[in-house]
Short mmCIF file of C-alpha atoms in Angstrom, two decimals:
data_model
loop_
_atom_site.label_atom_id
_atom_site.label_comp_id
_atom_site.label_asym_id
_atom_site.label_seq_id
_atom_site.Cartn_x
_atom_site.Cartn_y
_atom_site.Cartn_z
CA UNK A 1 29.34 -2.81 54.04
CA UNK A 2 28.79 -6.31 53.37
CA UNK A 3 25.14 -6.12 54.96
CA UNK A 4 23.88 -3.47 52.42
CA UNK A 5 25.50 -5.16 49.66
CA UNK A 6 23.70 -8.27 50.61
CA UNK A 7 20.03 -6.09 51.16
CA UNK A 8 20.73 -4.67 47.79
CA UNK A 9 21.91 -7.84 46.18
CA UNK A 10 17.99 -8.67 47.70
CA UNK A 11 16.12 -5.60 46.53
CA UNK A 12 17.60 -5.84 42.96
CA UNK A 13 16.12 -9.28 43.43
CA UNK A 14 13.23 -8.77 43.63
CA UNK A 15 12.72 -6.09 41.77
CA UNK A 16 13.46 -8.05 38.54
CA UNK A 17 11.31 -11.04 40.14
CA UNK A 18 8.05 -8.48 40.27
CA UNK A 19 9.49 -6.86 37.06
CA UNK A 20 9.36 -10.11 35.43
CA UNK A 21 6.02 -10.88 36.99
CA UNK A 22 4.57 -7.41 35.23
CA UNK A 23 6.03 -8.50 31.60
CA UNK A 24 4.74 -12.56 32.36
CA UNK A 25 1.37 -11.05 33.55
CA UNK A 26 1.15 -8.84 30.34
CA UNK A 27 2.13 -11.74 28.05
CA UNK A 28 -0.17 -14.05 29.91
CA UNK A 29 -3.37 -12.40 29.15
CA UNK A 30 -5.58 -14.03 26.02
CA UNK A 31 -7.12 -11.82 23.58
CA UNK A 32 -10.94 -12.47 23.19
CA UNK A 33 -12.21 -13.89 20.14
CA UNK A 34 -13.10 -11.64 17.46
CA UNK A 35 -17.10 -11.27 16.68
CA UNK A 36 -16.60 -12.19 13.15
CA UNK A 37 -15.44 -15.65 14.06
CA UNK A 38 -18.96 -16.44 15.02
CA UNK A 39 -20.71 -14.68 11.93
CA UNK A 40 -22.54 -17.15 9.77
CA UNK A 41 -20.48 -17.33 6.38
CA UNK A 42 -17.91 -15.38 7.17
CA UNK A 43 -14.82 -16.55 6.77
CA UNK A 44 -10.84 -14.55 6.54
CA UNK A 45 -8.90 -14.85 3.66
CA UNK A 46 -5.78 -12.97 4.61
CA UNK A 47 -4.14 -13.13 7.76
CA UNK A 48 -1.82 -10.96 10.34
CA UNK A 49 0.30 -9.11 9.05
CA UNK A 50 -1.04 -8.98 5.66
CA UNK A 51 -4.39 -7.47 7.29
CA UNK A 52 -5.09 -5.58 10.29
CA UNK A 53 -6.31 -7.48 13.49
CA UNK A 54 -9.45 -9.58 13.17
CA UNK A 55 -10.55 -7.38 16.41
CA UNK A 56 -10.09 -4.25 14.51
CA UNK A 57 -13.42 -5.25 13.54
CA UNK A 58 -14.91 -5.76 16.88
CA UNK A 59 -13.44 -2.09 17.61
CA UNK A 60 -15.41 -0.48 14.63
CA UNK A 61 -18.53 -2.18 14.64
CA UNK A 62 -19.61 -0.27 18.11
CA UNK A 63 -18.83 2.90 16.04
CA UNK A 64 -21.02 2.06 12.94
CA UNK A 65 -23.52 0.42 14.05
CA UNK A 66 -26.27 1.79 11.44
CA UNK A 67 -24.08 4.46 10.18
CA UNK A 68 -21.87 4.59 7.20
CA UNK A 69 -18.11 3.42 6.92
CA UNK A 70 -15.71 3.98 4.55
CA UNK A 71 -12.78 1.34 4.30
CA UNK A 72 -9.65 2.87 2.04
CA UNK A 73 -7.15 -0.34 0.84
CA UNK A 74 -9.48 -2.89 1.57
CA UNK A 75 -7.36 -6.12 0.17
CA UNK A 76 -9.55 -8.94 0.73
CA UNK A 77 -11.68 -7.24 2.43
CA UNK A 78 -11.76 -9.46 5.51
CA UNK A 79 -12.33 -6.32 7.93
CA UNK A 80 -15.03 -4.91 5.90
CA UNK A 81 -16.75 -8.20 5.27
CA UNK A 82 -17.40 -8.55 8.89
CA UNK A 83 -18.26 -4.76 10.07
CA UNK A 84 -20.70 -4.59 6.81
CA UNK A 85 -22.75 -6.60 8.43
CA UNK A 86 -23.40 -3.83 10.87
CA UNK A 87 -23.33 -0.83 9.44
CA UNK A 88 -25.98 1.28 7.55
CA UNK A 89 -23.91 1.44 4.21
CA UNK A 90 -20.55 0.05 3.45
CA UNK A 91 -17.96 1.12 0.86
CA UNK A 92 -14.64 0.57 0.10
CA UNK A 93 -11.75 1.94 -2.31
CA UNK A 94 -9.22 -0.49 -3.57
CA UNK A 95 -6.54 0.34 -5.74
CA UNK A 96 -5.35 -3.29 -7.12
CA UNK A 97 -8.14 -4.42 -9.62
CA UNK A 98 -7.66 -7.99 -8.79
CA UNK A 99 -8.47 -7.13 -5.45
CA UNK A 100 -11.75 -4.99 -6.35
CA UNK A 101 -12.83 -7.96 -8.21
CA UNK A 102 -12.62 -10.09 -5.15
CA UNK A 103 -15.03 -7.67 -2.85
CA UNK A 104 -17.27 -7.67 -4.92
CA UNK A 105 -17.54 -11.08 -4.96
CA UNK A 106 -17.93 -10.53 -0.76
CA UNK A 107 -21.09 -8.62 -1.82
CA UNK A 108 -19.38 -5.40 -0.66
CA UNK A 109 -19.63 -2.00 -2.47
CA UNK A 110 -16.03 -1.14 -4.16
CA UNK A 111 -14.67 2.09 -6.04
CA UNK A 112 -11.85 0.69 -8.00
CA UNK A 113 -9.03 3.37 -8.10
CA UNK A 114 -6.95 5.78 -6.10
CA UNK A 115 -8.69 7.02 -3.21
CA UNK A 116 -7.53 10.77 -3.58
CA UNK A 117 -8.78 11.28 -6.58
CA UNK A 118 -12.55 10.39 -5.14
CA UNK A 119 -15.15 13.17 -5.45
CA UNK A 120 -17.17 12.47 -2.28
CA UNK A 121 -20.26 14.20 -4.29
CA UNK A 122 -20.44 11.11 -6.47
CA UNK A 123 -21.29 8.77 -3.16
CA UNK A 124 -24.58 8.41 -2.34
CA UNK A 125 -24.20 8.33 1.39
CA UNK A 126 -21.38 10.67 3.23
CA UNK A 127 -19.61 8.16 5.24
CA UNK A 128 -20.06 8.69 9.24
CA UNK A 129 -16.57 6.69 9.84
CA UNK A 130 -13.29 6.23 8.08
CA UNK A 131 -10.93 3.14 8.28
CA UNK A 132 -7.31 2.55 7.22
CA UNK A 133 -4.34 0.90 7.87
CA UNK A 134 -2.01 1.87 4.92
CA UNK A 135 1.49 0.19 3.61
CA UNK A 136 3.34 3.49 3.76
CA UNK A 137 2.04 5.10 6.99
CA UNK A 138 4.51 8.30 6.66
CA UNK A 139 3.26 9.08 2.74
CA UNK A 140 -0.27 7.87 3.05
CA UNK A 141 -1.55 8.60 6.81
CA UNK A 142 -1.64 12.95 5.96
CA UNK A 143 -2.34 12.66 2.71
CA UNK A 144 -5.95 10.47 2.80
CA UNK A 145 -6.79 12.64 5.87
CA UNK A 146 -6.64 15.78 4.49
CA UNK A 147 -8.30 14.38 1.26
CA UNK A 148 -11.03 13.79 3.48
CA UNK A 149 -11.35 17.15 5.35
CA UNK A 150 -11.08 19.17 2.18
CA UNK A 151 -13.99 16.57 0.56
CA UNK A 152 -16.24 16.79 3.56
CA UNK A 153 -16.06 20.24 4.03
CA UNK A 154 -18.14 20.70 0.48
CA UNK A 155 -20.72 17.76 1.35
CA UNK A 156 -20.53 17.08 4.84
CA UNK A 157 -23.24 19.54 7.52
CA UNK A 158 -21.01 20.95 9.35
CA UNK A 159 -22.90 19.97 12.76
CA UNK A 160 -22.36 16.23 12.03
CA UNK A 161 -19.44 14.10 14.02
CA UNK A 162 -17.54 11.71 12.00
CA UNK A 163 -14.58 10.08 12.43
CA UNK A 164 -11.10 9.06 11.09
CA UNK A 165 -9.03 5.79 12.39
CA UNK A 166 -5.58 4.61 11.35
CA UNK A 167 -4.54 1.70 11.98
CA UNK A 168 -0.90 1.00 13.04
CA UNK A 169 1.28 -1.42 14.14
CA UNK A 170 3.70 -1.51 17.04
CA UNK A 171 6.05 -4.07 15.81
CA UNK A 172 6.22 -2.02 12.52
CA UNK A 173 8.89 0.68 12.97
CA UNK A 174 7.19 3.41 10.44
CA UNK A 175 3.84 2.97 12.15
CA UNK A 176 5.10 4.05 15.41
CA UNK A 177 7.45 6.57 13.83
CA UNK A 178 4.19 7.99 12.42
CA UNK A 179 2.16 7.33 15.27
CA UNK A 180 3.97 9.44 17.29
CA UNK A 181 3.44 12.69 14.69
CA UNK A 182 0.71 12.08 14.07
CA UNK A 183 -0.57 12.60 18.19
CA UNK A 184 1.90 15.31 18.35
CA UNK A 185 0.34 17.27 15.23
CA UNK A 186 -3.53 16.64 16.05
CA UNK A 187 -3.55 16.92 19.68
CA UNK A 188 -7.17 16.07 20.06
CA UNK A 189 -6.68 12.30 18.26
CA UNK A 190 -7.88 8.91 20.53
CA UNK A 191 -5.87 6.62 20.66
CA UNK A 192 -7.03 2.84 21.39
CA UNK A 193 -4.83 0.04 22.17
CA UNK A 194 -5.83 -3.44 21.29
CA UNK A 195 -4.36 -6.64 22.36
CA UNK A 196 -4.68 -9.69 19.40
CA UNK A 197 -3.39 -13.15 19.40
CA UNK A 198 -4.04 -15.08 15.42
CA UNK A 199 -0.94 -17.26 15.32
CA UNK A 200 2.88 -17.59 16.38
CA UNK A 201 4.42 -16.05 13.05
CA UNK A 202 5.96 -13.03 12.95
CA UNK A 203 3.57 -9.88 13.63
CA UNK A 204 0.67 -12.33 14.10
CA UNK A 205 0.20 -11.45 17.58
CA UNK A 206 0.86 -8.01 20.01
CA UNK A 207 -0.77 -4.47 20.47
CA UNK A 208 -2.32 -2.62 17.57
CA UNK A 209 -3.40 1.10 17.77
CA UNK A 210 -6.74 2.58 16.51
CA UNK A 211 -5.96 6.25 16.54
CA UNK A 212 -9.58 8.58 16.41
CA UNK A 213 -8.96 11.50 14.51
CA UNK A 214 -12.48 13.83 14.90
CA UNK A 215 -13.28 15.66 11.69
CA UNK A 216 -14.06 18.84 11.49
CA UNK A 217 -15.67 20.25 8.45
CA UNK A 218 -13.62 23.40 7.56
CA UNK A 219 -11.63 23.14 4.86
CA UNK A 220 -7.54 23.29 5.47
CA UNK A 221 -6.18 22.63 2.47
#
């Protein structure tokens, strides 16, 4: 009796010593750079949380690389400064004037106003990929994707892939609440995990998702 409390006593051991090693390991590992760090010019403005992961941008620029993004809540528009320099065509929709003021100052293309009420006709390129990481992921999240099904199903060819990522947060409860209905309900999302270090304030360093959400040009509404 005492010998297998003893060889437990020593397996519990050790299982919290390699348990320990796992979360040390984990915690261990540095986040590369982000690209835009080494961009002439550029420089951020906001920081984490305020603004999504500086390697958000690193994420999107291999998707639009000469094709045409579409950032919605754009802020400062650190993100959108750096993956501009990319892409074919860059727009964004801000909803805070003060804000739209700012990007354009950045040299990037801004529609000042609500992004639901946008008319996709009135763009003069159909965006390839869409980008957000909104403040109220359970309101917004369903209601700027379906804006953008029912809009590209009247302008978009129907053979054409494009793309929708969200943004969200694991150290934000009502991302991951989201999160998880929003994989549930659209069972043929991506979901990408990215690792970021920017500081030793709250939120300014952990795992980020960028969720893929394929488009397909039927209208659902």
């Amino acid at each position: 009796m005492h010998r297998y409390k003893g060889t437990t006593a020593c397996i519990v051991s050790m299982l919290v010593f390699f348990s320990s090693r796992r979360v040390l390991s984990t915690s261990m590992l540095t986040p590369k750079p982000s690209l835009c760090s080494s961009l002439p010019d550029f420089h951020a403005v906001d920081s984490c949380p305020v603004r999504s992961p500086l390697l958000v941008a690193d994420h999107l620029v291999e998707l639009v690389r000469d094709k045409i993004i579409f950032e919605v809540g754009t802020r400062n528009g650190d993100i959108l400064s750096c993956v501009s320099r990319f892409a074919k065509v860059a727009y964004s929709a801000e909803i805070q004037p003060e804000y739209c003021e700012k990007l354009r100052q950045r040299n990037l293309t801004v529609l000042c106003g609500d992004f639901t009420t946008l008319n996709f006709s009135s763009l003069s390129n159909v965006p390839d990929v869409f980008f957000w990481w909104p403040m109220i992921a359970d309101d917004q999240n369903e209601a700027w994707l379906s804006h953008v099904r029912h809009q590209l199903s009247s302008v978009a060819p129907s053979a054409h892939e494009r793309v929708v990522v969200i943004g969200f947060d694991h150290q934000w409860p009502r991302d991951m609440k989201n999160k998880k209905v929003m994989l549930h309900k659209y069972k043929d999302a991506e979901e990408h995990v990215i690792h970021f270090a920017e500081g030793d304030g709250p939120r300014m360093s952990g795992k980020f998702s960028l969720v893929h959400f394929p488009i397909q040009n039927t209208d659902t509404s």
